[in-house]
Coordinates of C-alpha atoms in Angstrom, one line a residue:
Chain A
M1 CA 0.1 -0.1 -0.1
E2 CA 1.3 3.5 -0.7
D3 CA 2.4 5.9 2.2
I4 CA 0.0 8.5 2.9
L5 CA 2.5 10.6 4.8
T6 CA 6.1 10.5 5.2
L7 CA 8.1 12.5 7.6
E8 CA 12.2 12.8 6.4
R9 CA 14.4 14.2 9.1
V10 CA 12.0 16.8 10.7
S11 CA 13.1 19.1 14.0
K12 CA 11.3 21.8 15.4
V13 CA 13.4 24.0 17.7
Y14 CA 11.5 26.4 19.8
E15 CA 13.3 29.8 20.8
P16 CA 15.6 30.3 22.8
N17 CA 17.1 26.4 22.3
I18 CA 14.3 23.8 23.0
T19 CA 14.2 20.6 20.9
A20 CA 10.9 19.6 20.5
L21 CA 11.7 16.9 17.9
D22 CA 14.8 16.1 16.4
E23 CA 15.5 14.3 13.5
V24 CA 12.5 12.2 13.4
S25 CA 11.9 9.9 10.2
F26 CA 9.1 7.2 9.5
S27 CA 5.9 6.7 6.9
V28 CA 2.5 6.1 7.4
K29 CA 0.8 3.8 4.7
R30 CA -3.0 4.7 3.4
G31 CA -5.3 2.9 5.6
E32 CA -3.3 2.2 8.5
F33 CA -3.5 2.7 12.3
L34 CA -0.4 4.1 14.1
F35 CA 0.3 4.8 17.3
I36 CA 2.5 7.5 18.8
T37 CA 3.4 6.9 22.6
G38 CA 6.0 8.3 25.0
P39 CA 5.5 10.4 27.8
S40 CA 4.6 13.9 28.8
G41 CA 7.0 16.4 26.5
A42 CA 8.5 13.6 24.3
G43 CA 6.5 16.4 21.0
K44 CA 3.8 13.9 20.4
S45 CA 1.4 17.5 20.3
T46 CA 4.1 19.1 18.6
L47 CA 5.2 16.1 15.9
L48 CA 0.7 16.4 15.0
N49 CA 1.0 19.8 14.6
L50 CA 3.6 19.8 12.4
I51 CA 1.5 16.8 10.0
F52 CA -1.4 19.8 10.5
R53 CA 0.5 22.3 9.4
A54 CA -0.7 24.1 12.9
E55 CA 3.3 25.0 13.1
K56 CA 6.4 24.7 10.9
P57 CA 9.2 22.8 11.3
T58 CA 12.3 24.2 11.8
S59 CA 13.7 21.8 9.5
G60 CA 13.3 18.5 7.6
E61 CA 10.3 17.9 5.0
I62 CA 7.2 16.4 5.5
Y63 CA 5.2 14.6 2.6
F64 CA 1.3 14.4 2.5
E65 CA 0.5 12.3 -0.6
G66 CA 3.8 12.7 -2.2
R67 CA 3.4 16.8 -1.9
P68 CA 5.7 18.2 0.2
L69 CA 4.0 20.5 3.1
S70 CA 6.7 23.4 2.0
S71 CA 5.5 23.9 -1.0
L72 CA 2.1 24.7 0.2
K73 CA 1.1 28.6 -0.2
K74 CA -0.7 29.9 2.6
K75 CA -4.3 30.4 0.5
E76 CA -4.1 26.6 0.1
V77 CA -3.3 25.8 3.7
P78 CA -7.7 25.9 4.6
F79 CA -7.9 23.2 1.7
F80 CA -5.3 21.1 3.0
R81 CA -6.8 21.4 6.6
R82 CA -9.7 19.6 5.3
K83 CA -8.2 16.3 3.9
I84 CA -7.0 16.0 7.8
G85 CA -9.2 15.8 10.8
F86 CA -7.9 16.5 14.3
V87 CA -8.9 15.7 18.0
F88 CA -7.1 18.4 19.4
Q89 CA -5.8 17.5 23.4
D90 CA -7.5 21.0 24.1
F91 CA -10.6 19.9 22.3
K92 CA -10.4 23.5 20.6
L93 CA -14.4 24.1 20.1
L94 CA -16.4 27.0 19.8
E95 CA -17.9 27.0 23.7
N96 CA -20.5 29.6 23.0
R97 CA -21.9 28.0 20.5
S98 CA -23.9 24.7 20.1
V99 CA -22.9 21.2 19.7
F100 CA -24.7 21.1 16.1
E101 CA -23.3 24.2 15.2
N102 CA -19.5 23.0 16.5
V103 CA -19.9 19.8 14.4
A104 CA -21.6 21.3 11.3
I105 CA -18.4 24.3 10.7
S106 CA -16.1 21.6 9.4
L107 CA -18.7 21.2 6.4
E108 CA -20.3 24.3 6.3
I109 CA -16.9 25.5 5.5
Q110 CA -16.9 23.8 2.3
G111 CA -19.9 25.2 0.7
I112 CA -21.8 21.9 1.7
G113 CA -25.9 22.2 1.6
E114 CA -27.9 22.6 4.5
D115 CA -30.1 19.4 4.4
E116 CA -26.6 17.5 3.7
I117 CA -25.0 18.9 6.3
R118 CA -27.9 18.3 8.8
R119 CA -28.0 14.5 7.8
R120 CA -24.6 14.2 8.3
V121 CA -24.2 15.9 11.6
L122 CA -27.3 14.2 12.8
K123 CA -26.1 10.9 11.7
I124 CA -22.3 11.4 13.2
L125 CA -23.8 12.3 16.7
E126 CA -26.0 9.6 17.0
R127 CA -23.1 7.5 16.3
L128 CA -20.6 9.3 19.3
G129 CA -23.8 9.0 21.5
L130 CA -24.7 12.4 21.6
S131 CA -28.2 12.4 20.0
G132 CA -30.4 15.4 22.1
K133 CA -27.6 17.3 22.8
E134 CA -27.5 19.0 19.5
T135 CA -28.9 22.1 20.4
Q136 CA -27.1 22.7 23.7
P137 CA -23.7 24.9 24.3
V138 CA -20.8 23.2 24.3
R139 CA -19.9 24.9 27.1
Q140 CA -22.5 23.3 29.6
L141 CA -21.2 19.7 28.7
S142 CA -18.4 17.6 30.7
G143 CA -15.0 16.9 29.4
G144 CA -16.3 13.4 27.8
E145 CA -18.8 15.0 25.6
K146 CA -17.0 17.7 24.8
Q147 CA -14.0 15.2 23.7
R148 CA -16.8 13.4 21.3
V149 CA -17.8 16.6 19.9
A150 CA -14.4 17.4 18.9
L151 CA -14.2 14.1 17.4
A152 CA -17.3 14.2 15.7
R153 CA -16.2 17.5 14.2
A154 CA -13.1 16.0 13.1
I155 CA -15.0 12.9 11.3
V156 CA -17.8 14.4 9.8
N157 CA -15.4 15.9 7.2
R158 CA -15.0 11.9 6.2
P159 CA -10.6 13.0 6.4
K160 CA -8.1 11.0 4.5
L161 CA -6.0 11.4 7.5
L162 CA -7.4 11.7 11.4
L163 CA -5.2 12.7 14.3
A164 CA -6.0 12.5 17.5
D165 CA -3.8 13.9 20.3
E166 CA -4.8 12.0 23.6
P167 CA -8.6 11.5 22.4
T168 CA -9.2 9.7 25.4
G169 CA -7.4 12.3 28.5
N170 CA -11.0 13.1 29.7
L171 CA -13.1 10.0 29.1
D172 CA -13.9 7.2 31.7
S173 CA -13.0 3.7 30.8
R174 CA -16.2 2.9 29.3
R175 CA -16.1 6.0 27.4
T176 CA -12.5 5.0 25.9
E177 CA -13.5 1.8 25.0
E178 CA -16.6 3.3 22.9
V179 CA -14.5 6.2 21.7
M180 CA -11.5 3.3 20.4
E181 CA -14.5 1.5 18.6
I182 CA -15.0 4.3 16.7
F183 CA -11.8 4.9 15.6
E184 CA -11.3 1.3 14.4
D185 CA -14.7 1.3 12.8
L186 CA -13.3 4.3 10.9
N187 CA -9.7 2.7 10.3
A188 CA -11.8 -0.6 9.1
E189 CA -13.8 2.2 6.5
G190 CA -10.2 3.6 5.4
T191 CA -9.4 6.3 7.1
T192 CA -5.8 6.2 8.1
I193 CA -5.2 7.6 12.0
I194 CA -2.3 8.6 13.8
L195 CA -3.2 8.6 17.6
A196 CA -0.8 9.5 20.3
T197 CA -1.1 8.7 23.4
H198 CA 0.8 8.3 26.6
D199 CA -1.7 5.7 27.7
E200 CA -0.2 2.3 27.3
A201 CA -3.8 0.3 28.1
L202 CA -4.6 2.1 24.4
Y203 CA -2.4 0.1 22.3
A204 CA -1.8 -3.1 24.1
E205 CA -3.2 -6.1 22.6
R206 CA -4.3 -4.0 19.4
H207 CA -1.4 -5.7 17.3
R208 CA -0.9 -1.6 15.5
R209 CA 2.5 -0.1 15.0
V210 CA 3.6 2.2 18.1
L211 CA 5.9 4.7 17.5
V212 CA 8.2 5.9 20.6
L213 CA 9.2 9.1 21.4
D214 CA 11.6 10.4 24.1
Q215 CA 12.8 13.9 24.0
G216 CA 11.7 14.9 20.7
R217 CA 13.5 11.3 19.3
L218 CA 11.9 8.2 17.4
L219 CA 13.2 5.2 19.8
N220 CA 12.3 2.8 17.4
P221 CA 12.1 4.4 13.6
Chain B
M1 CA -29.1 34.0 2.7
R2 CA -26.3 31.2 3.9
F3 CA -24.3 34.5 5.0
L4 CA -27.0 36.6 6.5
K5 CA -27.6 33.5 8.6
R6 CA -23.4 33.4 10.1
L7 CA -23.8 37.3 10.1
F8 CA -26.3 36.9 12.4
L9 CA -24.3 33.8 14.5
E10 CA -21.2 35.9 14.2
F11 CA -23.3 39.0 16.0
R12 CA -25.0 36.3 18.9
V13 CA -21.8 35.2 19.5
A14 CA -20.2 38.5 20.2
A15 CA -23.4 40.6 20.8
W16 CA -21.9 42.3 24.2
A17 CA -18.6 42.5 22.8
Y18 CA -19.8 44.5 19.7
F19 CA -22.2 46.7 21.3
T20 CA -19.7 47.9 24.1
A21 CA -17.2 48.5 21.1
T22 CA -19.9 50.4 19.3
L23 CA -20.6 52.7 22.2
V24 CA -17.2 53.3 22.9
I25 CA -16.7 54.7 19.5
V26 CA -20.1 56.6 19.5
L27 CA -18.7 58.1 22.4
G28 CA -15.1 58.9 21.3
L29 CA -16.8 60.2 17.2
A30 CA -19.4 62.4 19.6
V31 CA -16.4 64.4 21.3
F32 CA -14.5 64.8 17.9
S33 CA -17.7 66.0 15.8
F34 CA -18.6 68.4 18.8
F35 CA -14.9 69.8 18.7
G36 CA -15.4 70.1 14.7
L37 CA -19.1 72.1 15.2
V38 CA -17.4 74.2 17.6
Y39 CA -14.5 75.3 15.0
S40 CA -16.7 75.6 12.2
N41 CA -19.4 77.5 14.3
L42 CA -16.1 79.9 16.1
N43 CA -14.8 80.6 12.3
Y44 CA -18.5 81.0 10.9
F45 CA -19.4 83.7 13.5
T46 CA -15.9 85.8 12.9
Q47 CA -16.7 85.6 9.5
K48 CA -20.2 87.1 9.9
V49 CA -18.9 89.7 12.6
A50 CA -15.9 90.6 9.9
Q51 CA -18.7 91.2 7.4
E52 CA -20.5 93.2 9.3
L53 CA -17.5 95.7 9.2
V54 CA -17.7 97.8 5.9
L55 CA -16.0 100.5 4.1
N56 CA -17.7 103.8 4.3
V57 CA -17.1 106.4 1.1
Y58 CA -18.4 109.2 2.2
L59 CA -19.4 111.5 -0.6
S60 CA -19.6 115.1 -1.2
P61 CA -23.0 117.0 -0.2
R62 CA -23.2 118.2 -3.7
I63 CA -22.8 115.2 -5.4
T64 CA -24.9 114.6 -8.4
S65 CA -26.5 111.3 -9.5
K66 CA -24.6 110.1 -12.0
E67 CA -21.7 110.6 -10.2
V68 CA -22.5 108.2 -7.6
K69 CA -23.3 105.6 -10.0
K70 CA -19.4 106.2 -11.5
I71 CA -18.0 106.0 -8.2
T72 CA -20.4 103.0 -7.6
S73 CA -19.2 101.2 -10.6
E74 CA -15.5 101.7 -9.6
I75 CA -16.1 100.4 -6.7
K76 CA -17.9 97.0 -8.1
K77 CA -14.6 96.6 -10.4
E78 CA -13.1 95.2 -7.2
P79 CA -13.9 91.6 -7.5
L80 CA -13.6 91.4 -3.4
V81 CA -16.6 93.7 -3.1
A82 CA -19.9 92.3 -2.3
E83 CA -22.5 94.9 -2.4
V84 CA -22.2 98.7 -2.6
R85 CA -25.4 100.3 -0.7
F86 CA -26.1 104.0 -1.6
L87 CA -27.6 105.7 1.7
P88 CA -28.6 109.7 1.4
P89 CA -28.4 112.1 3.7
E90 CA -31.8 110.9 5.3
E91 CA -31.0 107.2 6.0
V92 CA -27.6 108.3 7.4
L93 CA -29.4 110.3 9.7
K94 CA -32.1 107.2 10.6
D95 CA -28.4 105.2 11.0
L96 CA -27.2 107.8 13.7
E97 CA -30.3 107.7 15.5
R98 CA -30.4 104.1 16.3
L99 CA -26.7 104.1 17.2
F100 CA -27.1 107.1 20.0
E101 CA -29.8 106.3 22.5
E102 CA -29.2 110.0 24.3
K103 CA -31.3 111.3 20.7
E104 CA -30.8 115.2 22.3
L105 CA -27.1 114.1 20.3
L106 CA -29.0 114.8 17.3
S107 CA -31.5 117.8 17.8
G108 CA -31.3 120.3 15.7
I109 CA -29.0 118.1 12.9
S110 CA -30.7 118.5 9.9
P111 CA -30.2 115.9 7.0
D112 CA -28.1 119.1 4.9
F113 CA -25.5 118.7 7.8
L114 CA -24.5 115.2 6.5
P115 CA -22.7 113.7 3.4
P116 CA -24.2 110.8 1.6
V117 CA -22.8 107.6 2.2
L118 CA -21.6 104.5 0.0
V119 CA -21.4 101.6 1.8
V120 CA -19.4 98.9 1.1
S121 CA -19.2 95.1 2.2
F122 CA -16.8 92.7 0.9
K123 CA -17.4 88.8 -0.2
D124 CA -14.5 88.1 2.4
P125 CA -13.6 90.7 4.8
F126 CA -10.5 88.7 6.0
R127 CA -9.1 88.6 2.3
A128 CA -10.1 92.0 1.1
G129 CA -8.3 93.5 4.3
K130 CA -4.7 93.4 3.0
S131 CA -6.0 95.5 0.0
L132 CA -8.5 97.8 1.5
K133 CA -6.0 100.4 2.8
E134 CA -5.0 100.7 -1.1
L135 CA -8.5 100.4 -2.4
S136 CA -9.1 103.4 0.2
L137 CA -6.4 105.4 -1.3
R138 CA -8.0 104.9 -4.5
L139 CA -11.3 106.1 -3.8
E140 CA -10.2 108.9 -1.9
G141 CA -8.6 110.1 -5.5
L142 CA -11.7 110.1 -7.3
P143 CA -14.1 113.1 -7.8
G144 CA -16.7 113.5 -5.2
V145 CA -15.3 111.3 -2.4
F146 CA -14.9 113.0 0.8
K147 CA -13.8 110.6 2.9
V148 CA -12.9 106.5 3.0
Q149 CA -12.8 105.0 6.3
F150 CA -13.0 101.7 7.4
A151 CA -12.5 99.6 11.0
Q152 CA -9.1 98.7 9.8
S153 CA -8.1 97.5 13.3
W154 CA -11.4 96.0 14.2
L155 CA -10.7 93.8 11.2
A156 CA -6.9 92.8 11.9
R157 CA -7.9 91.9 15.3
L158 CA -10.6 89.6 14.4
A159 CA -8.4 88.2 11.6
N160 CA -6.1 87.6 14.5
L161 CA -8.8 86.6 16.5
R162 CA -9.9 84.1 13.8
R163 CA -6.2 82.5 13.4
F164 CA -5.5 81.9 17.3
L165 CA -8.7 79.9 17.0
E166 CA -8.2 77.9 13.9
I167 CA -4.7 77.3 15.3
I168 CA -5.9 76.2 18.4
S169 CA -9.1 74.5 17.2
L170 CA -7.3 72.5 14.0
W171 CA -4.6 71.1 16.7
G172 CA -7.6 70.0 19.4
L173 CA -9.2 68.7 16.6
F174 CA -6.1 66.8 15.1
L175 CA -5.3 65.5 18.4
V176 CA -9.3 64.5 19.5
G177 CA -9.5 63.1 15.7
L178 CA -5.9 61.2 16.7
T179 CA -7.7 59.9 19.9
T180 CA -10.9 58.7 18.4
C181 CA -8.7 57.0 15.4
F182 CA -6.8 55.5 18.3
I183 CA -10.2 54.2 20.4
I184 CA -11.7 52.7 17.4
G185 CA -8.4 51.0 16.5
L186 CA -8.1 49.8 19.9
V187 CA -11.9 49.1 21.0
V188 CA -11.8 47.0 17.4
R189 CA -8.9 44.8 18.1
F190 CA -10.0 44.0 21.9
S191 CA -13.3 43.3 21.2
L192 CA -11.8 40.6 18.6
S193 CA -8.8 39.5 21.0
Q194 CA -11.8 38.3 23.2
R195 CA -12.9 36.2 20.5
K196 CA -9.5 34.8 19.6
E197 CA -9.4 31.2 20.3
E198 CA -12.9 30.8 18.0
L199 CA -10.7 32.4 14.8
E200 CA -8.0 30.2 15.7
V201 CA -10.4 27.5 15.8
L202 CA -12.3 28.0 12.3
S203 CA -8.6 29.1 10.6
L204 CA -7.8 25.1 12.2
V205 CA -10.8 23.6 10.7
G206 CA -9.9 24.2 7.2
A207 CA -11.9 27.6 7.1
T208 CA -10.2 30.6 4.8
P209 CA -9.7 33.8 5.7
G210 CA -12.3 34.7 3.4
F211 CA -14.9 32.7 5.4
I212 CA -13.7 33.6 8.8
Q213 CA -13.4 37.6 8.0
G214 CA -16.3 38.2 6.0
P215 CA -19.0 38.6 8.7
I216 CA -16.5 40.4 10.5
L217 CA -15.7 43.2 8.2
V218 CA -19.3 42.9 7.1
I219 CA -20.3 44.1 10.9
A220 CA -17.4 46.4 11.3
V221 CA -19.2 48.3 8.3
L222 CA -22.2 48.1 10.0
Q223 CA -20.9 48.6 13.7
G224 CA -19.0 52.3 11.7
A225 CA -22.0 52.9 10.2
V226 CA -24.3 53.0 13.4
A227 CA -21.7 54.4 15.4
S228 CA -21.0 57.0 13.5
F229 CA -24.9 58.1 12.8
L230 CA -25.4 57.8 16.4
A231 CA -22.7 60.0 17.2
L232 CA -23.7 62.8 14.5
L233 CA -27.5 62.7 16.1
L234 CA -25.9 63.0 19.6
V235 CA -23.8 66.1 18.4
Y236 CA -27.0 67.4 16.3
I237 CA -29.3 66.9 19.8
V238 CA -26.3 68.8 21.7
K239 CA -26.5 71.5 18.9
I240 CA -30.3 72.0 18.9
Y241 CA -29.9 72.5 22.8
L242 CA -27.3 75.2 22.1
D243 CA -29.4 76.9 19.5
R244 CA -31.6 77.8 22.1
A245 CA -29.5 78.2 25.1
L246 CA -27.3 80.6 22.9
L247 CA -29.8 82.6 21.6
D248 CA -29.5 85.7 22.9
F249 CA -26.4 85.3 24.5
F250 CA -24.2 87.6 21.9
P251 CA -26.0 90.5 20.5
G252 CA -27.0 89.5 16.5
F253 CA -27.4 85.6 17.6
Q254 CA -30.6 84.7 16.3
G255 CA -29.4 80.7 16.9
G256 CA -29.4 78.6 14.5
L257 CA -25.4 76.9 14.6
V258 CA -24.0 75.8 11.5
F259 CA -23.7 72.2 11.5
W260 CA -22.0 69.4 9.2
N261 CA -22.8 69.4 5.8
A262 CA -23.7 66.7 3.3
S263 CA -20.3 66.3 2.0
Q264 CA -18.8 66.3 5.6
I265 CA -21.0 64.0 6.9
T266 CA -20.1 61.5 4.4
I267 CA -16.6 62.1 4.8
L268 CA -16.9 61.5 8.6
I269 CA -18.8 58.3 8.2
S270 CA -16.7 56.8 5.3
G271 CA -13.7 57.7 7.4
V272 CA -15.2 55.7 10.8
V273 CA -16.5 52.8 8.3
F274 CA -12.6 52.6 6.7
L275 CA -11.3 52.6 10.3
C276 CA -13.3 50.3 11.5
V277 CA -12.9 47.6 8.7
L278 CA -9.3 48.2 8.7
G279 CA -9.0 47.6 12.8
S280 CA -10.9 44.6 12.4
Y281 CA -9.2 43.4 9.3
W282 CA -5.6 43.6 11.0
A283 CA -6.9 42.9 14.1
S284 CA -8.5 39.1 13.4
R285 CA -5.7 38.6 11.0
R286 CA -3.6 38.4 13.9
Y287 CA -6.0 35.3 15.1
L288 CA -5.4 33.4 11.9
R289 CA -3.2 30.7 12.1
Y290 CA -2.1 29.5 8.6

């Protein structure tokens, strides 16, 4: 199977001299479910941010579907991001807007018709156990519910690649299992997934490739 | 339709921020336009007073009407002259009677004793002021002219007063204008900084700058237009009050302060709208992550 993502000696150094990532190289095959693990501060979030083009690497190159991200023009970035779903560690939800509006925004920005948006959003909310909460403002939700809204927003767009940064960090074990099931289902439907977590229990016994980061270095390239 | 919905949503989520920002802009702008109003009126008032100061050309008592016409047409050749009015001795006496409260001072004076007068007023007395001396010397040389008199010292004082007001008011207006621009920029930026995370999120989920900034810029246009309209309305209400309050304050003042004219209002509203749009554009641009 072809590579959907390739990182070549990617480094990220923050001012004044903090190395978050140090010459990280790996490839991800289309349809793969990859775990990235490591302790807090290992560089997991930085790595996902670089793949998402939320930040730029200090050196090295990232290729998405064969195209180097450094060649992306500023105006192309939004269109690139629409191909990728991102479940942020801090959710990054619009707190004053409703659950429905938060999920629908991913489709609205693409100019999809209202009926289609409604159909797809309600379907995804139902799948994630959020039916009945469509009109509720996000600020009134629990941490676990917010996590699921963030996941719904990331996948409603049917992305080619799904990035998830500690997506079960705020969930109890039952909800964690449910969310992991959703990730498995999405992967079975063909979505490539990169999931960053420090929780070993998430990837144990799943027989998926696991990359270990420590102090910005990949320990098992 | 969808854009209108987004516009409404944009306003709904930040209604309080937009409301307070608009209110601050209204107040800043009201102070600016009030200072503008003060300047315009002082300028207008000194101009009006200056126009009252006229050039008096005293004619020989036995002057013929033909000679009067000749002198009048000679004066009218001056491009700065607005009007030349002939006062026969009878009219001059009436004027003097109006001027002196003690009627006894004029008892026994017959019109024959007084010279007829040509009263010359100018379009722009301040501009005419410089050439008045030259003109009066020229007129004194004409046959039939007895004496030429004008209030040069008063005109000079008024010109100085006008220049003083101009300097003070224009600098005041400039400083208040600068402060207003600063307030508008700051308020717009502050109201958007409260929504920093929201703008950041929209850019992260793949919204284009146009999608994010479109409603913000349209609201900025509305904000600028509403704020300038309310500020002008506020100053207009103050003007109406002052018209009544200042009535009979000054001799000859019959109310009716001058207000901004249509082109000034258009420039003011356009300027405020432009500032709001520019401020919103730059402030929102800062929070987009591309």
